Coordinates of C-alpha atoms in Angstrom, one line a residue:
M104 CA 141.3 84.9 130.0
S105 CA 141.6 88.2 128.5
P106 CA 138.1 90.1 128.2
S107 CA 137.0 90.6 124.9
T108 CA 136.0 94.3 123.8
S109 CA 132.5 93.5 124.0
N110 CA 132.8 91.7 127.5
V111 CA 134.5 94.8 129.1
H112 CA 131.2 96.8 129.0
R113 CA 129.6 94.3 131.1
N114 CA 128.8 94.8 134.9
P115 CA 131.7 92.7 136.6
F116 CA 129.1 91.2 139.2
P117 CA 126.4 88.8 138.2
G118 CA 124.4 89.3 141.5
L119 CA 122.4 86.4 142.6
R120 CA 122.4 84.5 139.2
P121 CA 125.3 81.9 138.4
F122 CA 128.0 82.9 136.1
R123 CA 128.2 82.1 132.6
E124 CA 130.7 80.4 130.5
D125 CA 131.4 83.7 128.8
E126 CA 132.2 85.5 132.1
E127 CA 135.3 83.3 133.0
Y128 CA 137.4 86.6 133.0
L129 CA 135.4 87.7 135.9
F130 CA 135.5 84.4 138.0
F131 CA 138.2 84.4 140.7
G132 CA 139.2 82.7 143.9
R133 CA 138.3 79.0 142.9
E134 CA 141.3 77.9 140.6
S135 CA 142.3 75.4 143.3
Q136 CA 138.6 74.0 143.1
V137 CA 138.5 73.8 139.6
D138 CA 141.7 72.0 139.4
A139 CA 140.2 69.5 141.8
M140 CA 137.0 69.1 139.7
V141 CA 138.8 68.5 136.5
D142 CA 141.1 65.9 138.3
K143 CA 138.1 63.9 139.6
L144 CA 136.1 64.1 136.1
A145 CA 139.3 62.8 134.7
A146 CA 139.3 59.8 136.9
T147 CA 135.7 58.9 137.2
R148 CA 134.0 60.5 134.0
F149 CA 131.1 60.8 136.3
L150 CA 131.5 64.2 138.4
A151 CA 129.0 65.0 140.9
V152 CA 129.3 68.6 142.2
V153 CA 127.5 68.9 145.4
G154 CA 127.0 71.8 147.8
T155 CA 124.5 74.1 149.8
S156 CA 122.2 76.4 147.9
G157 CA 124.4 79.4 146.9
S158 CA 127.7 77.7 147.4
G159 CA 128.4 78.2 143.5
K160 CA 128.2 74.8 142.1
S161 CA 126.6 76.1 138.7
S162 CA 129.2 79.1 138.7
L163 CA 132.1 76.4 139.2
V164 CA 130.7 74.5 136.2
N165 CA 130.0 77.4 133.8
S166 CA 133.0 79.6 134.5
G167 CA 135.6 77.0 135.8
L168 CA 135.3 73.5 134.7
R169 CA 133.8 74.3 131.3
P170 CA 136.6 76.7 130.2
A171 CA 139.2 74.8 131.9
L172 CA 138.2 71.7 129.7
H173 CA 138.2 74.0 126.3
G174 CA 141.6 75.1 127.4
G175 CA 143.1 71.6 127.7
L176 CA 143.5 71.4 131.5
M177 CA 142.5 67.7 131.2
A178 CA 145.6 66.9 129.4
R179 CA 144.7 63.6 128.0
A180 CA 141.4 64.4 126.6
G181 CA 142.9 67.4 124.5
T182 CA 140.7 70.6 123.6
S183 CA 137.8 69.3 121.6
W184 CA 134.9 69.3 123.6
R185 CA 131.2 69.3 122.7
M186 CA 128.8 70.6 125.5
A187 CA 125.3 69.9 126.2
Q188 CA 123.9 71.5 129.3
F189 CA 120.5 71.5 130.9
R190 CA 118.1 71.2 133.9
P191 CA 116.2 68.0 134.1
G192 CA 112.6 69.8 135.1
S193 CA 109.6 67.4 134.9
N194 CA 110.6 65.7 131.8
P195 CA 114.3 64.7 132.0
L196 CA 114.4 62.6 128.8
R197 CA 113.0 65.5 126.8
S198 CA 115.1 68.0 128.5
I199 CA 118.3 66.0 127.6
A200 CA 117.1 65.3 124.0
R201 CA 116.7 68.9 123.5
A202 CA 120.1 69.9 124.8
L203 CA 121.9 67.1 122.4
A204 CA 119.8 68.3 119.6
E205 CA 121.2 71.8 119.7
D206 CA 123.1 73.0 116.6
G207 CA 126.7 72.2 117.0
V208 CA 126.5 69.6 119.9
L209 CA 126.3 66.5 118.3
F210 CA 125.1 67.7 114.9
R211 CA 125.8 70.7 112.6
D212 CA 123.4 71.9 110.1
Y213 CA 121.3 68.8 110.5
R214 CA 118.6 68.7 107.8
A215 CA 116.0 65.8 108.0
E216 CA 112.3 65.0 106.4
G217 CA 109.6 64.3 108.9
L218 CA 111.0 64.1 112.4
T219 CA 112.7 66.9 114.1
L220 CA 116.3 66.3 115.2
T221 CA 115.2 66.6 118.8
E222 CA 112.6 63.9 118.3
I223 CA 115.0 61.5 116.7
V224 CA 117.3 62.2 119.6
D225 CA 114.3 61.7 122.0
T226 CA 113.5 58.2 120.5
T227 CA 117.0 57.1 120.2
L228 CA 117.4 57.8 124.2
R229 CA 114.1 56.1 125.0
M230 CA 115.1 52.9 122.9
S231 CA 117.5 51.4 125.8
K232 CA 119.8 52.4 128.5
L233 CA 122.6 52.6 125.6
G234 CA 120.8 55.3 124.2
L235 CA 123.0 58.0 125.0
I236 CA 125.9 56.0 123.7
D237 CA 123.9 55.2 120.5
I238 CA 123.4 58.8 119.7
Y239 CA 126.9 59.7 120.1
E240 CA 127.8 56.9 117.6
Q241 CA 125.3 58.1 115.2
A242 CA 126.8 61.5 115.4
Q243 CA 130.1 60.2 113.6
L244 CA 132.2 62.7 115.6
A245 CA 136.0 62.6 115.3
E246 CA 137.9 60.3 117.5
D247 CA 139.4 62.9 119.5
V248 CA 136.1 64.9 120.2
N249 CA 134.8 64.7 123.9
L250 CA 131.1 65.0 124.8
L251 CA 130.5 66.5 128.0
V252 CA 126.7 66.3 129.4
V253 CA 126.0 68.6 132.3
V254 CA 122.8 68.2 134.3
D255 CA 122.4 71.4 136.3
Q256 CA 120.2 71.4 139.3
F257 CA 119.9 67.4 139.4
E258 CA 117.7 67.6 142.6
E259 CA 114.9 68.5 140.1
L260 CA 114.6 64.9 139.3
F261 CA 113.3 64.5 143.0
R262 CA 111.4 67.9 143.1
Y263 CA 109.3 66.8 140.1
R264 CA 109.0 63.1 141.1
Q265 CA 105.3 62.6 140.3
A266 CA 105.2 60.4 137.1
A267 CA 103.8 62.0 134.1
P268 CA 100.1 60.9 133.0
G269 CA 100.4 57.2 131.9
Q270 CA 103.7 56.4 133.2
Q271 CA 103.9 53.8 136.0
Q272 CA 105.8 54.7 139.3
T273 CA 108.0 52.9 141.5
V274 CA 107.4 51.9 145.3
M275 CA 109.2 54.9 145.8
G276 CA 107.2 57.2 143.6
V277 CA 109.8 57.6 141.0
G278 CA 108.5 57.8 137.4
E279 CA 109.7 55.5 134.5
D280 CA 111.1 58.6 132.7
A281 CA 113.4 59.6 135.6
I282 CA 114.6 55.9 136.1
A283 CA 115.4 55.9 132.3
F284 CA 117.2 59.0 132.2
V285 CA 119.4 58.1 135.3
N286 CA 120.1 54.7 133.5
L287 CA 121.4 56.6 130.7
L288 CA 123.8 58.5 132.5
L289 CA 125.0 55.4 134.6
E290 CA 125.7 53.4 131.4
V291 CA 128.3 56.0 130.0
K292 CA 129.9 55.9 133.2
Q293 CA 130.4 52.1 132.6
Q294 CA 132.0 52.2 129.5
T295 CA 135.4 53.6 128.2
R296 CA 135.2 53.2 124.6
Y297 CA 133.9 56.8 124.0
P298 CA 134.9 60.0 125.5
I299 CA 131.6 60.8 127.1
Y300 CA 131.7 62.8 130.4
I301 CA 129.0 63.2 132.9
V302 CA 128.6 66.2 135.2
L303 CA 125.7 67.0 137.7
T304 CA 125.3 69.9 140.1
M305 CA 123.1 69.0 143.4
R306 CA 122.2 70.8 146.4
S307 CA 123.7 68.5 149.1
D308 CA 120.2 68.1 150.9
F309 CA 119.0 66.1 148.2
L310 CA 122.1 63.3 148.6
G311 CA 119.8 60.9 150.3
D312 CA 117.3 60.9 147.4
C313 CA 119.9 59.5 145.0
A314 CA 119.3 56.2 147.0
Q315 CA 116.2 55.6 145.1
F316 CA 117.8 54.8 141.8
P317 CA 119.9 51.6 141.7
G318 CA 123.5 52.5 141.1
L319 CA 123.3 56.2 141.4
A320 CA 124.5 56.5 145.0
E321 CA 127.5 54.4 144.2
A322 CA 128.3 56.7 141.2
I323 CA 128.0 59.7 143.2
N324 CA 130.1 58.4 145.8
A325 CA 132.9 57.7 143.4
G326 CA 132.6 61.0 141.7
Q327 CA 131.4 63.4 144.3
Y328 CA 133.0 66.8 144.9
L329 CA 131.7 68.7 147.7
V330 CA 132.0 72.3 147.2
P331 CA 134.4 73.6 150.2
R332 CA 134.5 76.8 151.8
M333 CA 136.3 79.5 150.2
T334 CA 139.6 80.8 152.2
R335 CA 139.7 84.2 153.1
D336 CA 142.2 85.0 150.1
E337 CA 139.8 83.6 147.7
R338 CA 137.0 85.5 149.1
R339 CA 139.2 88.5 148.8
S340 CA 140.2 87.7 145.1
A341 CA 136.4 87.1 144.0
I342 CA 135.5 90.6 145.4
S343 CA 138.7 92.6 144.1
G344 CA 139.2 90.5 140.9
P345 CA 136.0 91.7 138.9
V346 CA 136.4 95.4 140.5
G347 CA 140.0 95.5 138.7
V348 CA 138.6 93.8 135.6
G349 CA 136.0 96.5 135.2
G350 CA 138.7 99.3 135.6
A351 CA 138.1 100.4 139.2
D352 CA 140.0 100.2 142.4
I353 CA 138.7 99.2 145.8
S354 CA 140.5 100.4 149.1
P355 CA 142.2 97.8 151.1
V356 CA 140.1 99.0 154.3
L357 CA 136.7 98.3 152.5
L358 CA 138.0 95.1 151.0
T359 CA 139.1 93.8 154.3
R360 CA 135.4 94.9 155.6
L361 CA 133.7 93.4 153.0
V362 CA 135.7 89.9 153.2
N363 CA 135.0 90.0 156.9
D364 CA 131.2 90.8 156.3
V365 CA 131.2 87.8 153.9
G366 CA 132.8 85.6 156.5
D367 CA 132.5 81.6 156.0
N368 CA 129.0 81.8 154.8
P369 CA 128.9 80.7 151.2
D370 CA 125.6 82.3 150.7
Q371 CA 126.9 85.8 151.5
L372 CA 129.4 86.2 148.7
S373 CA 126.6 86.1 145.9
I374 CA 124.6 88.4 148.3
L375 CA 127.5 90.9 148.5
Q376 CA 128.0 90.8 144.7
H377 CA 124.3 91.5 144.2
A378 CA 124.7 94.7 146.7
L379 CA 127.6 95.8 144.6
K380 CA 126.1 95.2 141.1
P381 CA 123.8 98.6 140.7
H382 CA 126.4 100.5 142.3
L383 CA 129.4 99.6 139.7
E384 CA 126.8 99.4 137.0
T385 CA 128.7 100.1 133.8
V386 CA 132.2 100.5 132.8
G387 CA 131.7 104.2 132.7
T388 CA 130.9 104.2 136.5
F389 CA 134.3 102.4 136.7
G390 CA 136.2 104.7 134.9
R391 CA 134.7 107.5 137.1
Q392 CA 135.5 105.6 140.2
R393 CA 139.0 105.1 139.3
A394 CA 139.6 108.7 138.5
A395 CA 137.8 109.7 141.7
G396 CA 140.1 107.2 143.6
P397 CA 139.1 103.7 145.0
V398 CA 136.0 102.8 146.4
A399 CA 136.6 103.4 150.2
L400 CA 135.2 103.0 153.7
R401 CA 134.4 106.1 155.8
G402 CA 133.7 106.2 159.5
N403 CA 131.8 102.9 160.2
R404 CA 129.8 102.8 157.0
H405 CA 130.5 101.7 153.5
D406 CA 131.0 104.5 151.0
G407 CA 129.7 102.9 147.9
P408 CA 127.9 99.6 147.1
C409 CA 126.6 98.7 150.7
A410 CA 126.3 102.2 152.1
G411 CA 124.3 102.1 155.4
S412 CA 124.6 98.6 155.7
T413 CA 127.6 95.9 156.5
C414 CA 126.3 93.5 153.7
G415 CA 125.8 91.0 156.1

């Protein structure tokens, strides 16, 4: 994807935060992973992107999966997608209702007397486990329009497991709203009439908690994508690609050193990008860097983003 005129003025390294969808042009080294995720989602309609903290789960969805779907990589689904993305937090039903009620997701320029659209969606979702299917039907979208529901940081469902005031709890300490929320997602997986797809991102250390919800462990087993370690070539691309997009060069010696510093630890790549970010803060810096020659390594130290350290 070619960067727009406005995009080229952005810092090419997001630092410790995840990549956003509009930063696809800066997202390098994960092409094979995105292909595998699309294939899994097409086969199951329920994709659980699982990995350790810092492994790039959210970035894979934001800058990998979402643009790939818009681009038609899932051939049988076409290129027409509506997408709702949210974090469940302490009130997952309210969170999904807000995401679905955003203008352009299911409804455009919606006007109603009395209840807000969020309240209408929330009420529909709470009526039965078919609530997500029901609100999709009510939207009366064209037959070729797909809906992608992305639940980012699904583990929040377990971290906020205390039921809200007035709710009943199961013997596992899970609130009724959390159970109702999971049932909405699972019911979508059971049907094929409507093109609704579910994607979760979740830390791998919470996998065992999924057994608290009937049917969730089975759905995740069928649709799990465990984020693999990046290969050496993928790490090299993830470092040099954004630098090149920004208009700078990086010396082969420094690039090799940085790839070695990252090693096989998935956390290290985001830490390295965070260290590179202030050094290459603007496109003007990139232009000056290219005029002065590539960022290089002098002696046993990095000359540039991680001066005085090995970024490790």
